[in-house]
Coordinates of C-alpha atoms in Angstrom, one line a residue:
M1 CA -170.8 80.6 68.9
L2 CA -172.3 81.1 65.4
S3 CA -176.1 81.0 64.9
E4 CA -177.5 78.1 63.0
T5 CA -178.1 80.3 59.9
K6 CA -174.5 81.7 60.0
L7 CA -173.1 78.2 60.5
T8 CA -175.0 76.8 57.5
L9 CA -173.8 79.7 55.3
L10 CA -170.2 79.0 56.5
Q11 CA -170.5 75.3 55.8
Q12 CA -171.8 76.0 52.3
L13 CA -169.0 78.4 51.6
V14 CA -166.3 76.0 52.7
Q15 CA -167.7 73.1 50.7
Q16 CA -167.7 75.2 47.5
A17 CA -164.3 76.7 48.1
S18 CA -161.0 75.5 46.6
K19 CA -158.0 74.6 48.6
E20 CA -156.3 77.9 47.7
E21 CA -159.4 79.9 48.6
I22 CA -159.6 78.3 52.1
I23 CA -155.9 79.1 52.7
W24 CA -156.5 82.7 51.7
T25 CA -159.5 82.9 54.0
K26 CA -157.5 81.6 56.9
G27 CA -154.9 84.3 56.3
Y28 CA -157.5 87.0 56.0
L29 CA -159.3 86.0 59.3
A30 CA -155.9 85.9 61.1
G31 CA -155.2 89.4 59.8
F32 CA -158.6 90.6 60.7
L33 CA -158.2 89.4 64.3
D34 CA -154.8 91.2 64.6
S35 CA -156.0 94.5 63.2
N36 CA -159.6 94.2 64.6
Q37 CA -160.8 96.1 61.5
L38 CA -163.6 95.3 59.2
T39 CA -162.0 96.5 56.0
V40 CA -161.0 93.7 53.6
P41 CA -157.2 93.9 52.9
T42 CA -155.9 93.8 49.4
V43 CA -154.2 90.5 49.1
E44 CA -152.0 89.3 46.3
T45 CA -151.8 85.6 45.5
P46 CA -148.4 85.1 43.8
N47 CA -148.9 81.3 44.1
A48 CA -152.2 81.3 42.2
V49 CA -152.4 78.3 40.0
T50 CA -152.2 79.4 36.4
V51 CA -151.0 76.2 34.7
K52 CA -153.0 74.5 32.1
P53 CA -152.0 70.8 32.1
L54 CA -152.9 68.4 29.3
I55 CA -153.7 64.9 30.7
V56 CA -152.8 62.1 28.3
Y57 CA -153.8 58.5 28.9
G58 CA -152.7 55.2 27.3
T59 CA -154.9 52.3 28.4
E60 CA -155.9 48.8 27.5
T61 CA -158.5 48.0 30.1
G62 CA -159.6 51.5 31.0
N63 CA -157.9 52.2 34.3
A64 CA -155.6 55.0 32.9
K65 CA -158.6 56.7 31.4
K66 CA -160.5 56.4 34.6
I67 CA -157.6 58.0 36.5
A68 CA -157.4 60.8 33.9
S69 CA -161.1 61.5 34.2
Q70 CA -160.9 61.8 38.0
L71 CA -157.8 63.9 37.8
L72 CA -159.5 66.3 35.3
T73 CA -162.5 66.6 37.6
N74 CA -160.4 67.3 40.7
F75 CA -158.3 69.9 38.8
K76 CA -161.4 71.7 37.7
K77 CA -162.7 71.8 41.2
N78 CA -159.4 73.6 42.1
K79 CA -159.8 76.1 39.3
I80 CA -157.1 74.5 37.2
Q81 CA -157.9 74.6 33.5
A82 CA -156.9 71.1 32.4
K83 CA -157.7 69.0 29.3
S84 CA -157.7 65.3 28.8
T85 CA -157.1 63.2 25.7
D86 CA -156.4 59.6 24.5
I87 CA -152.7 59.2 23.6
F88 CA -153.8 57.7 20.3
Q89 CA -155.3 61.2 19.4
L90 CA -152.1 63.1 20.4
D91 CA -150.0 64.3 17.5
V92 CA -146.3 64.0 18.3
S93 CA -145.5 67.1 16.4
K94 CA -147.8 69.2 18.6
L95 CA -145.9 68.2 21.8
E96 CA -143.4 71.0 21.0
K97 CA -146.1 73.5 21.5
E98 CA -147.2 72.1 24.8
N99 CA -146.0 73.5 28.1
L100 CA -147.2 70.9 30.6
V101 CA -148.3 67.3 29.9
L102 CA -149.2 64.6 32.4
F103 CA -149.0 61.1 31.1
I104 CA -150.8 58.1 32.6
V105 CA -149.8 54.9 30.8
S106 CA -150.4 51.2 31.6
T107 CA -148.1 48.3 30.8
Q108 CA -149.2 45.2 29.0
G109 CA -147.8 41.7 28.5
E110 CA -144.1 41.6 28.1
G111 CA -143.5 45.1 29.2
E112 CA -145.3 46.5 26.2
F113 CA -147.4 49.7 25.6
P114 CA -151.1 49.4 25.4
Q115 CA -152.3 49.1 21.8
N116 CA -153.5 52.7 21.7
A117 CA -150.1 54.0 22.7
V118 CA -147.7 52.0 20.6
A119 CA -147.8 54.3 17.5
F120 CA -147.3 57.4 19.6
Y121 CA -144.2 56.0 21.4
E122 CA -142.7 54.7 18.1
K123 CA -143.2 58.1 16.4
L124 CA -141.9 60.0 19.4
K125 CA -138.8 57.8 19.6
A126 CA -138.0 58.2 15.9
S127 CA -138.8 62.0 15.8
E128 CA -136.3 64.8 16.0
S129 CA -138.6 66.8 18.3
N130 CA -137.1 69.5 20.5
L131 CA -139.2 69.4 23.7
S132 CA -137.1 71.8 25.7
T133 CA -140.2 73.9 26.6
L134 CA -142.2 70.9 27.7
N135 CA -142.6 70.0 31.4
F136 CA -144.0 66.5 32.1
A137 CA -144.7 63.9 34.7
V138 CA -145.4 60.2 34.1
L139 CA -147.6 57.9 36.1
G140 CA -147.1 54.2 35.2
L141 CA -149.7 51.6 35.9
G142 CA -148.8 48.0 36.2
D143 CA -148.7 44.8 38.3
T144 CA -145.7 43.9 40.5
S145 CA -146.2 40.3 39.7
Y146 CA -145.0 40.9 36.2
P147 CA -141.3 40.9 35.4
L148 CA -141.2 44.2 33.6
F149 CA -143.3 46.2 36.1
C150 CA -144.5 49.5 34.6
N151 CA -142.0 49.2 31.7
A152 CA -144.1 51.3 29.3
G153 CA -144.1 54.2 31.8
L154 CA -140.4 53.8 32.2
L155 CA -139.7 53.9 28.5
L156 CA -142.0 56.9 27.9
D157 CA -140.3 58.8 30.8
E158 CA -136.9 58.1 29.4
V159 CA -137.7 59.1 25.8
L160 CA -139.3 62.4 26.9
E161 CA -136.1 63.3 28.8
Q162 CA -134.0 62.3 25.7
K163 CA -136.0 64.8 23.6
G164 CA -135.3 67.6 26.1
A165 CA -138.4 67.7 28.1
K166 CA -138.2 68.4 31.9
R167 CA -139.7 66.4 34.7
L168 CA -141.9 68.0 37.2
L169 CA -141.9 64.8 39.3
S170 CA -140.0 61.6 39.2
L171 CA -141.6 58.7 37.4
V172 CA -144.2 57.0 39.7
K173 CA -145.0 53.3 39.3
A174 CA -148.4 52.2 40.6
D175 CA -149.4 48.6 41.4
V176 CA -152.9 47.3 40.9
D177 CA -154.0 48.9 44.2
Y178 CA -153.2 52.3 42.8
A179 CA -155.7 54.5 44.6
E180 CA -153.4 55.8 47.3
T181 CA -150.5 56.2 44.9
V182 CA -152.6 58.2 42.5
T183 CA -153.9 60.5 45.3
N184 CA -150.3 61.1 46.5
W185 CA -149.2 61.9 42.9
E186 CA -152.1 64.3 42.5
N187 CA -151.2 66.1 45.8
E188 CA -147.6 66.4 44.7
L189 CA -148.7 67.9 41.4
Q190 CA -150.9 70.4 43.1
Q191 CA -148.0 71.5 45.3
V192 CA -145.7 71.9 42.2
F193 CA -148.4 73.8 40.3
S194 CA -148.8 76.3 43.2
K195 CA -145.1 76.9 43.6
S196 CA -143.8 76.8 40.0
T197 CA -144.2 79.0 36.9
L198 CA -143.1 76.0 34.9
S199 CA -140.4 77.8 33.1
A200 CA -137.5 76.2 31.3
S201 CA -135.5 76.3 34.5
V202 CA -137.4 73.6 36.2
P203 CA -134.8 71.1 37.4
T204 CA -134.8 67.7 36.0
Q205 CA -135.2 64.9 38.5
K206 CA -133.9 61.4 38.1
S207 CA -136.6 58.9 37.4
T208 CA -137.3 56.6 40.3
A209 CA -140.0 54.2 41.2
A210 CA -142.5 54.6 43.9
S211 CA -142.4 52.0 46.6
V212 CA -144.5 49.0 45.9
S213 CA -145.9 46.2 48.0
H214 CA -145.3 42.5 47.3
K215 CA -148.2 40.2 46.9
K216 CA -148.7 37.3 49.3
H217 CA -148.4 33.9 47.7
Y218 CA -150.5 30.9 48.8
K219 CA -150.2 27.1 48.2
G220 CA -153.3 25.0 47.9
I221 CA -154.6 21.6 46.7
V222 CA -156.7 21.2 43.6
S223 CA -159.6 19.4 45.3
H224 CA -162.1 19.3 42.4
K225 CA -162.0 19.6 38.6
I226 CA -164.8 19.3 36.1
V227 CA -165.5 20.3 32.5
L228 CA -168.6 22.5 32.4
N229 CA -169.4 21.8 28.7
D230 CA -171.4 18.7 27.7
R231 CA -170.1 16.2 25.2
G232 CA -170.2 17.6 21.7
S233 CA -169.4 21.2 22.6
N234 CA -166.9 23.3 20.7
K235 CA -165.6 24.6 24.0
E236 CA -163.6 23.0 26.9
T237 CA -164.3 25.1 30.0
H238 CA -163.0 23.8 33.4
H239 CA -164.3 24.5 36.8
I240 CA -161.4 24.2 39.3
E241 CA -161.6 24.3 43.1
I242 CA -158.6 24.9 45.3
I243 CA -158.4 24.4 49.1
S244 CA -155.6 25.9 51.2
D245 CA -154.6 25.3 54.8
E246 CA -154.1 29.0 55.1
E247 CA -157.0 31.4 55.1
V248 CA -157.2 33.0 51.7
I249 CA -158.7 36.5 51.8
Y250 CA -160.5 37.8 48.7
E251 CA -163.6 39.7 47.7
P252 CA -166.1 39.3 44.8
G253 CA -164.5 40.8 41.8
D254 CA -160.9 39.9 42.7
A255 CA -158.8 37.6 40.5
I256 CA -156.5 34.7 41.1
G257 CA -153.0 34.7 39.7
F258 CA -151.1 31.6 38.5
Y259 CA -147.5 31.0 37.4
P260 CA -147.8 28.5 34.5
K261 CA -144.9 26.3 33.4
N262 CA -143.9 25.4 29.9
S263 CA -144.5 21.8 28.7
D264 CA -141.6 19.4 28.8
E265 CA -142.2 18.7 25.1
E266 CA -141.6 22.3 24.1
T267 CA -138.7 22.9 26.3
K268 CA -137.0 19.7 25.3
A269 CA -137.4 20.5 21.6
I270 CA -135.6 23.9 22.2
A271 CA -132.9 22.4 24.4
D272 CA -132.3 19.7 21.8
Y273 CA -131.9 22.2 19.0
F274 CA -129.1 23.9 20.9
E275 CA -127.5 20.5 21.7
A276 CA -128.1 20.9 25.5
P277 CA -130.9 18.4 26.2
E278 CA -130.0 18.1 29.9
Q279 CA -130.8 21.8 30.4
Y280 CA -134.4 21.8 29.2
G281 CA -135.5 22.4 32.8
L282 CA -134.0 25.9 32.8
L283 CA -136.6 26.9 30.2
S284 CA -139.6 25.7 32.2
D285 CA -140.4 29.1 33.7
K286 CA -139.1 31.3 30.8
N287 CA -141.4 33.1 28.4
I288 CA -140.8 31.2 25.1
R289 CA -144.2 32.0 23.6
G290 CA -145.6 35.1 21.9
L291 CA -142.3 36.9 22.0
S292 CA -142.6 40.6 21.4
K293 CA -141.0 42.5 18.6
K294 CA -138.4 43.8 20.9
S295 CA -137.4 40.2 22.0
L296 CA -137.4 39.0 18.4
E297 CA -135.1 41.8 17.4
A298 CA -132.7 40.6 20.2
F299 CA -132.8 37.1 18.9
A300 CA -132.3 38.2 15.3
A301 CA -129.1 39.9 16.4
L302 CA -128.0 36.8 18.4
F303 CA -128.8 34.4 15.5
E304 CA -127.5 36.9 12.8
I305 CA -130.7 36.6 10.8
T306 CA -133.7 38.7 9.8
I307 CA -137.0 37.8 11.6
E308 CA -140.1 38.9 9.7
E309 CA -142.6 38.3 12.4
D310 CA -143.7 41.0 15.0
K311 CA -144.7 38.2 17.4
A312 CA -143.9 34.5 17.5
D313 CA -143.0 31.5 19.6
L314 CA -139.3 30.7 19.9
I315 CA -139.8 27.1 18.7
D316 CA -141.5 28.4 15.5
I317 CA -138.6 30.8 14.9
L318 CA -136.2 27.8 15.2
K319 CA -138.2 25.7 12.8
K320 CA -138.7 28.4 10.2
Y321 CA -135.3 30.0 10.1
N322 CA -133.0 27.2 11.3
P323 CA -130.6 29.7 12.8
K324 CA -127.0 29.0 13.8
K325 CA -126.6 27.1 17.0
V326 CA -125.4 29.2 19.9
K327 CA -124.9 28.4 23.6
I328 CA -128.2 27.8 25.3
E329 CA -127.1 30.1 28.1
E330 CA -127.1 33.0 25.5
V331 CA -130.7 32.1 24.6
I332 CA -131.9 31.9 28.2
A333 CA -130.3 35.3 28.9
L334 CA -132.6 36.9 26.4
L335 CA -135.8 35.3 27.8
H336 CA -137.9 36.9 30.5
P337 CA -139.6 35.0 33.2
I338 CA -143.2 33.8 32.4
A339 CA -145.6 36.5 33.5
P340 CA -148.5 35.3 35.7
R341 CA -151.9 34.8 34.3
L342 CA -155.1 36.1 35.9
Y343 CA -158.5 34.6 36.1
S344 CA -161.6 36.0 37.7
I345 CA -162.5 34.2 41.0
S346 CA -165.9 32.5 40.6
S347 CA -166.5 31.7 44.3
A348 CA -167.4 33.8 47.4
V349 CA -165.8 33.5 50.8
N350 CA -169.1 33.6 52.7
A351 CA -170.6 30.9 50.4
H352 CA -167.6 28.6 49.7
D353 CA -165.8 28.6 53.0
G354 CA -162.0 27.9 52.7
E355 CA -162.2 27.5 48.9
V356 CA -161.2 29.5 45.8
H357 CA -162.9 28.6 42.5
V358 CA -161.8 29.5 39.0
T359 CA -163.5 29.1 35.6
V360 CA -161.0 28.5 32.8
S361 CA -161.7 28.0 29.1
L362 CA -159.0 26.2 27.1
N363 CA -157.8 28.8 24.7
T364 CA -157.3 27.3 21.2
F365 CA -156.1 29.1 18.1
S366 CA -154.1 28.7 14.9
V367 CA -150.9 30.4 13.8
N368 CA -149.9 29.8 10.1
G369 CA -152.0 26.7 10.1
I370 CA -150.4 25.3 13.3
S371 CA -152.9 24.5 16.1
K372 CA -151.9 26.0 19.4
T373 CA -153.4 26.4 22.9
G374 CA -153.0 29.1 25.5
L375 CA -150.1 28.5 27.9
C376 CA -151.9 28.9 31.2
S377 CA -155.3 27.5 30.2
Q378 CA -153.5 24.3 29.0
F379 CA -151.4 24.3 32.2
L380 CA -154.5 24.4 34.3
A381 CA -156.5 22.0 32.1
D382 CA -153.7 19.4 32.5
F383 CA -153.0 20.1 36.2
P384 CA -153.6 17.0 38.2
K385 CA -156.3 16.8 40.8
D386 CA -155.0 16.6 44.4
A387 CA -151.7 18.2 43.4
E388 CA -150.4 21.3 45.1
I389 CA -150.5 24.6 43.1
E390 CA -149.1 28.1 43.9
F391 CA -151.2 31.2 43.4
Y392 CA -151.8 34.7 44.7
I393 CA -154.9 37.0 45.0
H394 CA -155.0 40.0 42.6
K395 CA -157.1 42.7 44.3
N396 CA -159.4 44.5 41.8
N397 CA -160.8 47.6 43.5
N398 CA -162.2 48.7 40.2
F399 CA -164.7 45.8 39.9
K400 CA -166.5 45.7 43.2
L401 CA -170.1 45.2 44.4
P402 CA -172.0 48.3 45.5
S403 CA -174.0 48.5 48.7
D404 CA -176.3 45.6 49.4
D405 CA -179.4 47.6 48.6
T406 CA -178.2 48.8 45.1
D407 CA -179.5 47.0 42.0
I408 CA -176.9 45.5 39.6
I409 CA -176.9 44.5 36.0
M410 CA -174.3 41.8 35.1
I411 CA -173.3 41.2 31.5
G412 CA -171.0 38.2 31.3
P413 CA -171.0 35.9 28.2
G414 CA -168.7 32.8 28.2
T415 CA -166.3 32.7 31.1
G416 CA -167.3 36.3 31.8
I417 CA -169.9 34.6 34.1
A418 CA -167.1 33.8 36.6
P419 CA -167.2 37.0 38.8
F420 CA -171.0 37.1 38.6
R421 CA -171.2 33.7 40.1
S422 CA -169.2 35.2 42.9
F423 CA -171.4 38.3 43.1
L424 CA -174.6 36.2 43.2
A425 CA -173.2 33.7 45.8
H426 CA -172.1 36.5 48.0
R427 CA -175.3 38.5 47.7
D428 CA -177.4 35.4 48.3
A429 CA -175.4 34.5 51.5
E430 CA -175.6 38.1 52.7
G431 CA -179.3 38.4 52.0
A432 CA -178.7 41.6 50.0
E433 CA -181.8 43.5 49.2
G434 CA -180.6 44.9 45.8
K435 CA -182.1 43.3 42.7
N436 CA -179.8 41.4 40.3
W437 CA -180.1 41.1 36.5
L438 CA -177.9 38.7 34.6
F439 CA -177.2 38.6 30.9
F440 CA -175.3 35.4 29.9
G441 CA -174.4 34.0 26.5
E442 CA -172.6 31.1 24.9
Q443 CA -172.9 28.9 21.8
H444 CA -175.4 26.3 22.8
F445 CA -178.0 26.1 25.6
V446 CA -177.7 22.3 26.0
L447 CA -173.9 22.2 25.8
D448 CA -172.6 25.4 27.2
F449 CA -174.9 26.8 29.9
Y450 CA -172.2 27.2 32.7
Y451 CA -173.5 26.9 36.3
Q452 CA -177.0 26.4 34.9
T453 CA -178.3 24.5 38.0
E454 CA -177.1 27.2 40.4
I455 CA -178.4 30.0 38.3
Q456 CA -181.8 28.5 38.0
E457 CA -181.9 28.0 41.8
W458 CA -181.0 31.6 42.4
L459 CA -183.8 32.6 39.9
A460 CA -186.3 30.4 41.8
T461 CA -185.4 31.8 45.2
G462 CA -185.3 35.4 44.0
A463 CA -181.6 35.9 44.7
L464 CA -181.5 36.4 40.9
T465 CA -184.2 38.8 39.8
K466 CA -184.0 38.6 36.0
L467 CA -182.1 36.3 33.6
D468 CA -181.6 36.8 29.9
T469 CA -179.6 34.3 27.9
A470 CA -178.3 34.4 24.3
F471 CA -177.1 31.1 22.8
S472 CA -175.7 32.3 19.5
R473 CA -175.7 29.0 17.5
D474 CA -179.1 27.6 18.6
Q475 CA -180.8 29.3 15.6
E476 CA -179.9 30.3 12.1
K477 CA -179.3 34.0 13.0
K478 CA -176.7 34.4 15.7
I479 CA -178.0 36.1 18.9
Y480 CA -175.7 37.8 21.4
V481 CA -176.1 39.4 24.8
Q482 CA -176.2 42.9 23.2
D483 CA -179.3 41.7 21.2
R484 CA -181.0 40.8 24.5
I485 CA -180.1 44.2 25.9
R486 CA -181.6 45.9 22.9
E487 CA -184.8 43.7 23.3
K488 CA -185.1 44.8 26.9
A489 CA -184.2 48.4 26.3
K490 CA -187.1 50.0 28.3
A491 CA -186.5 47.9 31.4
F492 CA -182.7 48.3 31.1
N493 CA -183.0 52.0 31.0
E494 CA -185.4 52.1 33.9
W495 CA -183.0 50.1 36.0
L496 CA -180.3 52.6 35.2
E497 CA -182.5 55.6 36.0
N498 CA -183.4 53.9 39.3
G499 CA -179.7 53.8 40.3
A500 CA -178.6 50.3 39.1
S501 CA -174.8 49.7 38.6
I502 CA -173.6 48.0 35.4
Y503 CA -170.9 45.3 35.2
I504 CA -169.3 43.8 32.1
C505 CA -166.9 40.9 32.1
G506 CA -165.4 38.9 29.2
Q507 CA -163.6 39.4 25.9
K508 CA -162.8 43.1 25.3
N509 CA -163.1 42.8 21.5
P510 CA -165.5 42.6 20.0
M511 CA -167.9 41.7 22.9
S512 CA -167.4 44.6 25.4
T513 CA -167.2 47.2 22.6
D514 CA -170.4 45.9 21.1
V515 CA -172.2 45.8 24.4
E516 CA -171.1 49.3 25.3
N517 CA -172.3 50.7 22.0
T518 CA -175.6 48.9 22.5
I519 CA -176.0 50.4 26.0
I520 CA -175.3 53.9 24.6
E521 CA -177.9 53.2 21.8
V522 CA -180.5 52.1 24.5
I523 CA -179.9 55.2 26.6
A524 CA -180.2 57.5 23.6
S525 CA -183.4 55.9 22.3
E526 CA -185.2 55.5 25.6
R527 CA -184.3 59.0 26.9
N528 CA -184.7 60.7 23.5
I529 CA -181.2 62.2 23.6
S530 CA -178.3 62.3 21.1
T531 CA -175.7 59.5 20.9
A532 CA -173.1 62.0 22.2
E533 CA -175.3 62.8 25.3
A534 CA -175.9 59.1 25.9
K535 CA -172.2 58.4 25.7
Q536 CA -171.7 61.2 28.3
V537 CA -174.3 59.6 30.6
L538 CA -172.3 56.3 30.5
E539 CA -169.0 58.1 31.0
D540 CA -170.5 59.8 34.1
L541 CA -171.7 56.4 35.4
E542 CA -168.1 55.1 34.9
T543 CA -166.6 58.1 36.7
A544 CA -169.1 57.6 39.6
G545 CA -168.1 53.9 39.8
K546 CA -171.5 52.7 38.6
Y547 CA -170.2 51.3 35.4
Q548 CA -167.3 48.8 35.8
K549 CA -165.6 46.5 33.3
D550 CA -163.3 43.5 33.7
V551 CA -162.4 42.8 30.1
Y552 CA -159.4 41.1 28.5

């Protein structure tokens, strides 16, 4: 039995040691017991990890970057000299000089690369690079509800092989609940690193997908619908409540997924063009809007025309180019199923028993002077009350409440308020002790203050500690949530220094970018540190899970 002092020393040693050092120590102690000698044997470590991986991430919402940061931290703990970079900053020509690169890339929309990765992929695909000395592994992030699951990861994996690079591991596809998949991927990488010298003789493995789970689908009745804006508003934001006979399990921060249908008007117009009016129903669940460049290239080949657009609706292509009429079956064959649309859940299980609430703003925009609306927002706006709707729960483990005694700062302009209504309802029902500070913004106080009555009640009862609002068009100079943060810089920084977690929900550009820059500015000014140091503070909070974003 060890003395308390020796036991403490041993525990400290084990906590600070890497996996390889612990394995070595185990062998040394076994050898010592056999020889019963106190001399330390000379031990060679042929499997010492000497690789220097470059971790490259391509991301739209930040998950790939978060995984890359965590991977980098874990590698360094294990004495692996790794580096990390945004794929946007990686020069394709420099890949030939790399020995080991780990790619983490998400998939967007119709199987597309995230915006920061598009140029890299196109340049790599068009290049004449010889990557025979490069070893690589690809982790794809995606959502199994989408037709082209992890397609960006698949395309990148294939083009790297075409250029002569060699796989360390088969392509791994991770669903939205990616934590376990990422851990397994990291463990496999560690094993390969310890066994391989990463020479050009590393065998190439065929790319295969990791096993994925299928999401449970529910059916419910739309029991209540109301427009949250008052008459005269520029917005049309719907509050929708759904009741299901089956228990729907979700947590604050999760989202609800819907499968919208195309309007009969649009599908009939397309079917009529191809002289097959009776088959318009076959187009109801096909993606005919916002076709990607790749899809448009396929249609250009089918119609034997040149399509100038990089993105367009099928009906607009037909109207503009008046292409030759082909069989509608040929058109349908080129169309993908409609991808589901996600909306933050705005209710809480412990406060809205048996119900799921969603907050949906009708998306309106103009393309070449033509007024259009978003497919799913219009679908939900038109969806009849008391009718049955199909949905699923999208777990979001990267946007979760902390412990009940932790303070939180919530920044959610517009429909970004949705998850924070869930947060506040949940914390109120639980009697959580942590303080809550909400920043909310919209155009007009009188017309667009969503959930005003509830928010004021929470403020009156103390469930909501602080509230700051920014109604941009109620005065000559527009005021946004980031302006309110700047005004409350001292208190904002004090909350952070006292351990508060920050949450942002809403439009990615420009809102979340402007808010993040303001937070960095506040940290720098209040702590009298440089912008670079303040940025690192925020990155450290993000790595620790104390700064979370749900932006779109």
